CSV table of C-alpha atoms and ligand atoms in Angstrom, one decimal:
chain,number,residue,atom,x,y,z
G,1,MET,CA,87.8,75.8,59.8
G,2,SER,CA,86.4,78.0,62.5
G,3,LYS,CA,88.5,78.2,65.7
G,4,GLN,CA,87.5,76.5,68.9
G,5,PRO,CA,85.4,78.7,71.1
G,6,VAL,CA,86.5,78.8,74.7
G,7,THR,CA,85.3,79.8,78.2
G,8,VAL,CA,87.7,81.6,80.6
G,9,ILE,CA,86.8,81.8,84.2
G,10,GLY,CA,88.9,84.1,86.3
G,11,LEU,CA,89.9,87.6,85.1
G,12,GLY,CA,92.9,88.6,87.3
G,13,PRO,CA,95.9,89.9,85.3
G,14,MET,CA,96.6,86.4,83.9
G,15,GLY,CA,93.0,85.6,82.9
G,16,GLN,CA,92.7,89.1,81.2
G,17,ALA,CA,95.9,88.4,79.2
G,18,MET,CA,94.5,85.0,78.2
G,19,VAL,CA,91.2,86.4,77.0
G,20,ASN,CA,92.9,89.2,75.1
G,21,THR,CA,95.1,86.7,73.4
G,22,PHE,CA,92.3,84.3,72.4
G,23,LEU,CA,90.3,87.3,71.0
G,24,GLU,CA,93.3,88.6,69.1
G,25,ASN,CA,93.6,85.1,67.5
G,26,GLY,CA,90.0,84.9,66.4
G,27,HIS,CA,88.5,82.7,69.1
G,28,ASP,CA,85.0,83.3,70.5
G,29,VAL,CA,85.4,83.7,74.2
G,30,THR,CA,82.8,83.5,77.0
G,31,ILE,CA,84.0,84.9,80.3
G,32,TRP,CA,82.9,84.9,83.9
G,33,ASN,CA,84.5,86.5,87.0
G,34,ARG,CA,83.3,86.8,90.6
G,35,THR,CA,83.9,90.6,90.4
G,36,ALA,CA,81.7,91.2,87.3
G,37,SER,CA,83.2,94.7,86.5
G,38,LYS,CA,86.5,93.0,85.4
G,39,ALA,CA,84.7,91.7,82.4
G,40,GLU,CA,83.6,95.1,81.0
G,41,ALA,CA,86.8,96.0,79.0
G,42,LEU,CA,86.9,92.5,77.5
G,43,VAL,CA,83.3,92.6,76.5
G,44,ALA,CA,84.1,95.9,74.6
G,45,LYS,CA,86.7,93.9,72.7
G,46,GLY,CA,84.3,91.1,71.7
G,47,ALA,CA,84.1,88.7,74.6
G,48,THR,CA,80.7,87.5,75.9
G,49,ALA,CA,80.1,87.9,79.6
G,50,ALA,CA,78.1,85.0,81.0
G,51,PRO,CA,75.5,86.0,83.6
G,52,THR,CA,76.2,82.9,85.8
G,53,VAL,CA,78.9,80.2,86.2
G,54,GLU,CA,76.4,77.7,84.8
G,55,ALA,CA,76.0,79.8,81.7
G,56,ALA,CA,79.7,80.1,81.3
G,57,LEU,CA,80.1,76.3,81.5
G,58,GLY,CA,77.2,75.7,79.2
G,59,ALA,CA,78.6,77.9,76.4
G,60,ASN,CA,81.7,75.7,75.5
G,61,GLU,CA,83.3,72.4,75.9
G,62,LEU,CA,86.8,73.8,76.8
G,63,ILE,CA,86.8,75.7,80.1
G,64,VAL,CA,90.1,77.6,81.0
G,65,LEU,CA,90.4,78.4,84.7
G,66,SER,CA,92.7,81.2,85.8
G,67,LEU,CA,92.1,81.5,89.6
G,68,THR,CA,94.3,82.4,92.5
G,69,ASP,CA,94.3,78.8,93.8
G,70,TYR,CA,92.2,75.6,94.1
G,71,ASP,CA,90.2,77.0,97.0
G,72,ALA,CA,88.9,79.5,94.4
G,73,VAL,CA,88.4,76.7,91.9
G,74,ASN,CA,86.3,74.8,94.5
G,75,ALA,CA,84.3,77.9,95.6
G,76,ILE,CA,83.3,78.4,92.0
G,77,LEU,CA,82.8,74.8,90.7
G,78,GLU,CA,81.4,72.9,93.7
G,79,PRO,CA,78.0,74.6,93.7
G,80,VAL,CA,77.6,73.9,89.9
G,81,ALA,CA,79.1,70.4,89.8
G,82,ALA,CA,76.0,69.1,87.9
G,83,SER,CA,76.9,71.4,85.0
G,84,LEU,CA,80.4,69.8,84.5
G,85,SER,CA,79.5,66.7,82.6
G,86,GLY,CA,81.3,66.5,79.2
G,87,LYS,CA,83.5,69.5,79.9
G,88,VAL,CA,87.3,69.7,79.6
G,89,ILE,CA,88.7,71.8,82.4
G,90,ALA,CA,92.1,73.3,81.6
G,91,ASN,CA,92.9,74.4,85.1
G,92,LEU,CA,95.7,77.0,84.9
G,93,SER,CA,95.4,78.0,88.5
G,94,SER,CA,98.4,77.3,90.8
G,95,ASP,CA,98.4,74.9,93.7
G,96,THR,CA,100.1,71.8,95.0
G,97,PRO,CA,100.5,68.5,93.1
G,98,ASP,CA,98.2,66.7,95.6
G,99,ARG,CA,95.5,69.3,95.2
G,100,ALA,CA,95.7,68.9,91.4
G,101,ARG,CA,95.3,65.2,91.7
G,102,GLU,CA,92.3,65.6,94.0
G,103,ALA,CA,90.8,68.1,91.5
G,104,ALA,CA,91.2,65.7,88.6
G,105,GLU,CA,89.5,62.9,90.5
G,106,TRP,CA,86.7,65.2,91.6
G,107,ALA,CA,86.2,66.4,88.0
G,108,ALA,CA,86.1,62.8,86.8
G,109,ARG,CA,83.4,62.0,89.3
G,110,HIS,CA,81.3,64.7,87.8
G,111,GLY,CA,81.9,63.6,84.2
G,112,ALA,CA,84.5,66.2,83.3
G,113,LYS,CA,88.1,65.8,82.2
G,114,HIS,CA,90.9,67.8,83.9
G,115,LEU,CA,94.1,69.1,82.6
G,116,THR,CA,96.5,70.6,85.1
G,117,GLY,CA,98.4,73.6,83.9
G,118,GLY,CA,101.3,75.7,85.3
G,119,VAL,CA,102.0,78.9,83.4
G,120,GLN,CA,105.7,79.5,83.3
G,121,VAL,CA,105.5,83.2,82.3
G,122,PRO,CA,103.9,86.5,83.6
G,123,PRO,CA,100.8,88.0,81.9
G,124,PRO,CA,102.7,90.3,79.5
G,125,LEU,CA,104.3,87.2,77.9
G,126,ILE,CA,101.0,85.4,77.2
G,127,GLY,CA,100.7,85.0,73.4
G,128,LYS,CA,104.4,85.8,72.9
G,129,PRO,CA,106.9,83.4,71.3
G,130,GLY,CA,109.1,81.5,73.7
G,131,SER,CA,106.5,81.3,76.5
G,132,ALA,CA,105.4,78.0,77.8
G,133,THR,CA,102.9,76.3,80.1
G,134,TYR,CA,103.4,72.9,81.9
G,135,TYR,CA,100.5,70.5,81.3
G,136,SER,CA,99.6,67.1,82.7
G,137,GLY,CA,96.7,64.8,82.6
G,138,PRO,CA,95.2,62.4,80.1
G,139,ARG,CA,97.3,62.6,76.9
G,140,GLU,CA,94.4,62.2,74.5
G,141,VAL,CA,92.5,65.1,76.2
G,142,PHE,CA,95.7,67.3,76.0
G,143,GLU,CA,96.2,66.5,72.3
G,144,ALA,CA,92.6,67.2,71.5
G,145,HIS,CA,92.9,70.7,72.8
G,146,GLU,CA,96.6,71.4,72.3
G,147,GLU,CA,96.1,73.6,69.3
G,148,THR,CA,93.7,75.9,71.1
G,149,LEU,CA,95.8,76.0,74.3
G,150,LYS,CA,98.9,76.8,72.2
G,151,VAL,CA,97.3,80.1,71.3
G,152,LEU,CA,98.3,81.2,74.9
G,153,THR,CA,101.8,79.7,75.1
G,154,GLU,CA,103.8,76.7,73.9
G,155,ALA,CA,102.6,73.6,75.7
G,156,ASP,CA,105.1,71.6,77.7
G,157,TYR,CA,103.3,68.3,78.3
G,158,ARG,CA,104.9,66.5,81.3
G,159,GLY,CA,102.8,63.3,81.6
G,160,GLU,CA,99.5,61.6,82.6
G,161,ASP,CA,99.8,62.2,86.3
G,162,ALA,CA,97.6,65.2,87.1
G,163,GLY,CA,100.1,66.4,89.7
G,164,LEU,CA,103.1,66.7,87.4
G,165,ALA,CA,102.4,70.1,85.9
G,166,ALA,CA,101.9,71.5,89.4
G,167,LEU,CA,105.1,69.8,90.6
G,168,TYR,CA,107.2,71.3,87.8
G,169,TYR,CA,105.6,74.7,88.4
G,170,GLN,CA,106.3,74.6,92.1
G,171,ALA,CA,109.8,73.4,91.5
G,172,GLN,CA,110.3,76.4,89.2
G,173,MET,CA,108.8,78.8,91.7
G,174,THR,CA,111.1,77.5,94.4
G,175,ILE,CA,114.0,78.9,92.3
G,176,PHE,CA,112.1,82.1,91.5
G,177,TRP,CA,111.1,83.1,95.0
G,178,THR,CA,114.4,82.2,96.7
G,179,THR,CA,116.5,83.8,94.0
G,180,MET,CA,114.5,87.0,94.1
G,181,LEU,CA,114.7,87.1,97.9
G,182,SER,CA,118.5,86.7,97.7
G,183,TYR,CA,118.5,89.6,95.2
G,184,TYR,CA,116.5,91.8,97.6
G,185,GLN,CA,118.9,90.8,100.4
G,186,MET,CA,121.8,91.9,98.3
G,187,LEU,CA,120.1,95.2,97.6
G,188,ALA,CA,119.3,95.7,101.3
G,189,LEU,CA,123.0,95.3,102.0
G,190,GLY,CA,123.9,97.7,99.2
G,191,LYS,CA,121.4,100.3,100.6
G,192,ALA,CA,122.8,100.0,104.1
G,193,ASN,CA,126.2,100.9,102.6
G,194,GLY,CA,125.1,103.6,100.2
G,195,VAL,CA,125.2,101.5,97.1
G,196,SER,CA,122.1,101.7,94.9
G,197,ALA,CA,120.2,98.9,93.2
G,198,LYS,CA,121.3,100.3,89.8
G,199,GLU,CA,125.0,100.2,90.8
G,200,LEU,CA,124.6,96.5,91.9
G,201,LEU,CA,122.5,95.4,89.0
G,202,PRO,CA,125.3,94.5,86.6
G,203,TYR,CA,127.0,92.4,89.3
G,204,ALA,CA,123.7,90.6,90.2
G,205,THR,CA,123.2,89.9,86.5
G,206,MET,CA,126.8,88.6,86.2
G,207,MET,CA,126.3,86.2,89.1
G,208,THR,CA,123.0,84.9,87.8
G,209,SER,CA,124.4,84.4,84.3
G,210,MET,CA,127.0,82.1,85.8
G,211,MET,CA,124.4,79.9,87.3
G,212,PRO,CA,123.7,77.5,84.3
G,213,HIS,CA,127.3,76.2,84.7
G,214,PHE,CA,126.8,75.4,88.3
G,215,LEU,CA,123.3,73.9,87.8
G,216,GLU,CA,124.7,71.5,85.2
G,217,LEU,CA,127.7,70.5,87.2
G,218,TYR,CA,125.8,69.9,90.5
G,219,ALA,CA,122.9,68.1,88.7
G,220,GLN,CA,125.6,65.4,87.9
G,221,HIS,CA,126.6,65.3,91.6
G,222,VAL,CA,123.1,65.0,92.8
G,223,ASP,CA,122.0,62.3,90.3
G,224,SER,CA,125.1,60.2,91.0
G,225,ALA,CA,125.0,60.9,94.8
G,226,THR,CA,128.7,61.6,94.7
G,227,TYR,CA,130.0,65.0,95.9
G,228,PRO,CA,133.7,65.3,95.1
G,229,GLY,CA,135.4,68.2,96.8
G,230,ASP,CA,137.8,68.8,93.9
G,231,VAL,CA,136.4,72.2,93.0
G,232,ASP,CA,134.9,73.3,96.3
G,233,ARG,CA,134.8,72.0,99.8
G,234,LEU,CA,132.0,72.5,102.3
G,235,ALA,CA,134.5,73.6,104.8
G,236,MET,CA,135.4,76.5,102.5
G,237,GLY,CA,131.7,77.1,101.8
G,238,ILE,CA,130.8,77.4,105.5
G,239,ALA,CA,133.5,80.0,106.1
G,240,SER,CA,132.1,82.0,103.2
G,241,ILE,CA,128.5,81.8,104.2
G,242,ASP,CA,129.5,82.9,107.8
G,243,HIS,CA,131.3,85.9,106.2
G,244,VAL,CA,128.1,86.7,104.3
G,245,LEU,CA,126.0,86.4,107.5
G,246,HIS,CA,128.3,88.6,109.5
G,247,THR,CA,128.5,91.2,106.7
G,248,HIS,CA,124.7,91.5,106.8
G,249,LYS,CA,124.6,91.5,110.6
G,250,ASP,CA,127.3,94.3,110.7
G,251,ALA,CA,125.2,96.3,108.2
G,252,GLY,CA,122.1,96.1,110.4
G,253,VAL,CA,119.9,94.5,107.8
G,254,SER,CA,117.8,91.4,108.3
G,255,THR,CA,119.8,88.2,108.7
G,256,VAL,CA,116.8,85.8,108.5
G,257,LEU,CA,117.8,84.6,105.0
G,258,PRO,CA,121.6,84.3,105.4
G,259,ALA,CA,121.1,82.7,108.8
G,260,ALA,CA,118.8,80.0,107.3
G,261,VAL,CA,121.4,79.3,104.6
G,262,ALA,CA,124.2,79.1,107.2
G,263,GLU,CA,122.0,76.7,109.3
G,264,ILE,CA,121.8,74.3,106.4
G,265,PHE,CA,125.6,74.5,105.8
G,266,HIS,CA,126.3,73.8,109.5
G,267,ALA,CA,123.9,70.8,109.3
G,268,GLY,CA,126.1,69.5,106.4
G,269,MET,CA,129.2,69.9,108.5
G,270,ASP,CA,127.6,68.0,111.3
G,271,ARG,CA,126.8,65.2,108.9
G,272,GLY,CA,130.6,65.0,108.1
G,273,PHE,CA,130.7,66.5,104.6
G,274,ALA,CA,133.5,69.0,105.3
G,275,GLU,CA,135.7,67.6,102.5
G,276,ASN,CA,132.9,67.1,100.0
G,277,SER,CA,131.4,69.7,97.6
G,278,PHE,CA,128.6,71.8,99.0
G,279,SER,CA,126.4,69.8,96.6
G,280,SER,CA,126.4,67.3,99.6
G,281,LEU,CA,123.9,69.6,101.2
G,282,ILE,CA,121.3,67.7,99.1
G,283,GLU,CA,121.7,65.0,101.8
G,284,VAL,CA,120.5,67.5,104.4
G,285,LEU,CA,117.6,68.7,102.3
G,286,LYS,CA,116.3,65.5,100.7
G,287,LYS,CA,113.4,63.4,102.0
G,288,PRO,CA,114.9,61.0,104.6
G,289,SER,CA,114.9,57.4,103.3
G,290,ALA,CA,112.5,55.1,105.2
Z,1,NDP,P1,94.8,86.8,90.8
Z,1,NDP,O1,94.9,86.2,92.2
Z,1,NDP,O2,95.1,88.2,90.7
Z,1,NDP,O3,93.3,86.6,90.2
Z,1,NDP,C1,92.7,85.4,90.1
Z,1,NDP,C2,91.3,85.3,89.9
Z,1,NDP,O4,90.8,84.5,91.0
Z,1,NDP,C3,90.4,86.6,90.0
Z,1,NDP,O5,89.5,86.5,88.9
Z,1,NDP,C4,89.6,86.4,91.3
Z,1,NDP,O6,88.3,87.0,91.3
Z,1,NDP,C5,89.5,84.9,91.4
Z,1,NDP,N1,89.3,84.4,92.8
Z,1,NDP,C6,90.2,84.4,93.8
Z,1,NDP,N2,89.5,83.8,94.9
Z,1,NDP,C7,88.3,83.6,94.5
Z,1,NDP,C8,87.1,83.0,95.2
Z,1,NDP,N3,87.2,82.6,96.5
Z,1,NDP,N4,86.0,82.9,94.5
Z,1,NDP,C9,85.9,83.3,93.2
Z,1,NDP,N5,86.9,83.8,92.5
Z,1,NDP,C10,88.1,84.0,93.2
Z,1,NDP,O7,95.7,85.9,89.9
Z,1,NDP,P2,96.5,86.1,88.5
Z,1,NDP,O8,95.5,86.5,87.5
Z,1,NDP,O9,97.7,86.9,88.7
Z,1,NDP,O10,96.9,84.6,88.2
Z,1,NDP,C11,96.0,83.5,88.0
Z,1,NDP,C12,96.8,82.2,88.2
Z,1,NDP,O11,97.9,82.2,87.4
Z,1,NDP,C13,97.3,82.0,89.7
Z,1,NDP,O12,97.1,80.7,90.1
Z,1,NDP,C14,98.8,82.4,89.6
Z,1,NDP,O13,99.6,81.7,90.5
Z,1,NDP,C15,99.1,81.9,88.1
Z,1,NDP,N6,100.2,82.6,87.6
Z,1,NDP,C16,100.3,84.0,87.6
Z,1,NDP,C17,101.4,84.7,87.2
Z,1,NDP,C18,101.4,86.2,87.3
Z,1,NDP,O14,102.5,86.7,87.1
Z,1,NDP,N7,100.3,86.9,87.6
Z,1,NDP,C19,102.5,84.0,86.5
Z,1,NDP,C20,102.3,82.6,86.4
Z,1,NDP,C21,101.2,81.9,86.9
Z,1,NDP,P3,88.0,88.5,91.7
Z,1,NDP,O15,88.4,89.3,90.5
Z,1,NDP,O16,86.6,88.5,92.0
Z,1,NDP,O17,88.9,88.8,92.9
């Protein structure tokens, strides 16, 4: 059976990787990008460059979007909304859950079906084993196109709500950005003290490799809303984070990040959690109950 042809709109690093992967797996691929020159190398490999967005939409039922955000999605699709009827939009562009829900409703009003996607891996891992993408939206639409979408990565279907894939993606990115910033903070401290990134690397790796243990333990605290101080006490934690803050201050590096962390610890102390685990800080962070 011949493989499903697909249209890819958006040829940044991620879209390029997706087109290459579809081509390598024998799919016909029609492409369109605002900056037309980004299509040239892909055309040389067998992709078909559509002259207009309408032509790109007209070529295939399955339309993969790989754009910076939903502003870019709207800028491209709103002027050609009349061409969307009958299309399946696999929107692998990042944005908020609410914007994904709005986009799904907007697509439905124009006769199109919308799958939200959140790619979990960087472009070099597209098409590689172990990579995955969050999906959400109508299950039957996902299942009808799952085989083709799985050419790019494994598919991690999260549910019918269009916002879910975006929610999981943003949750993941919360860890990514803050963890990476804490790593750069560590390296800035090292640099200020004549210790190179290479020298610190094994210790950063050791610290992050211990994290699964902490994540599992504190998930239990958070889901049960009990924060026993049998392993760690917030009063100990605040002394530690204050040492961290002062070490960075003494080194003359930015203290924005450790100061923000210390502020959250102090708020936990103000709430009376001194004898609880620092997992009690979820009470400071979570949405206040009505
Ligand atoms: P880029 O931002 O580099 O490129 C995205 C594409 O969006 C380009 O084709 C660009 O067109 C287009 N675009 C942006 N604004 C507009 C606009 N106003 N009108 C028309 N086209 C527009 O993103 P990536 O390729 O890196 O990523 C694509 C998506 O995948 C993003 O949502 C990103 O968050 C997500 N992602 C990326 C990862 C990564 O490591 N790169 C990892 C996981 C997810 P033009 O070429 O003309 O500028």
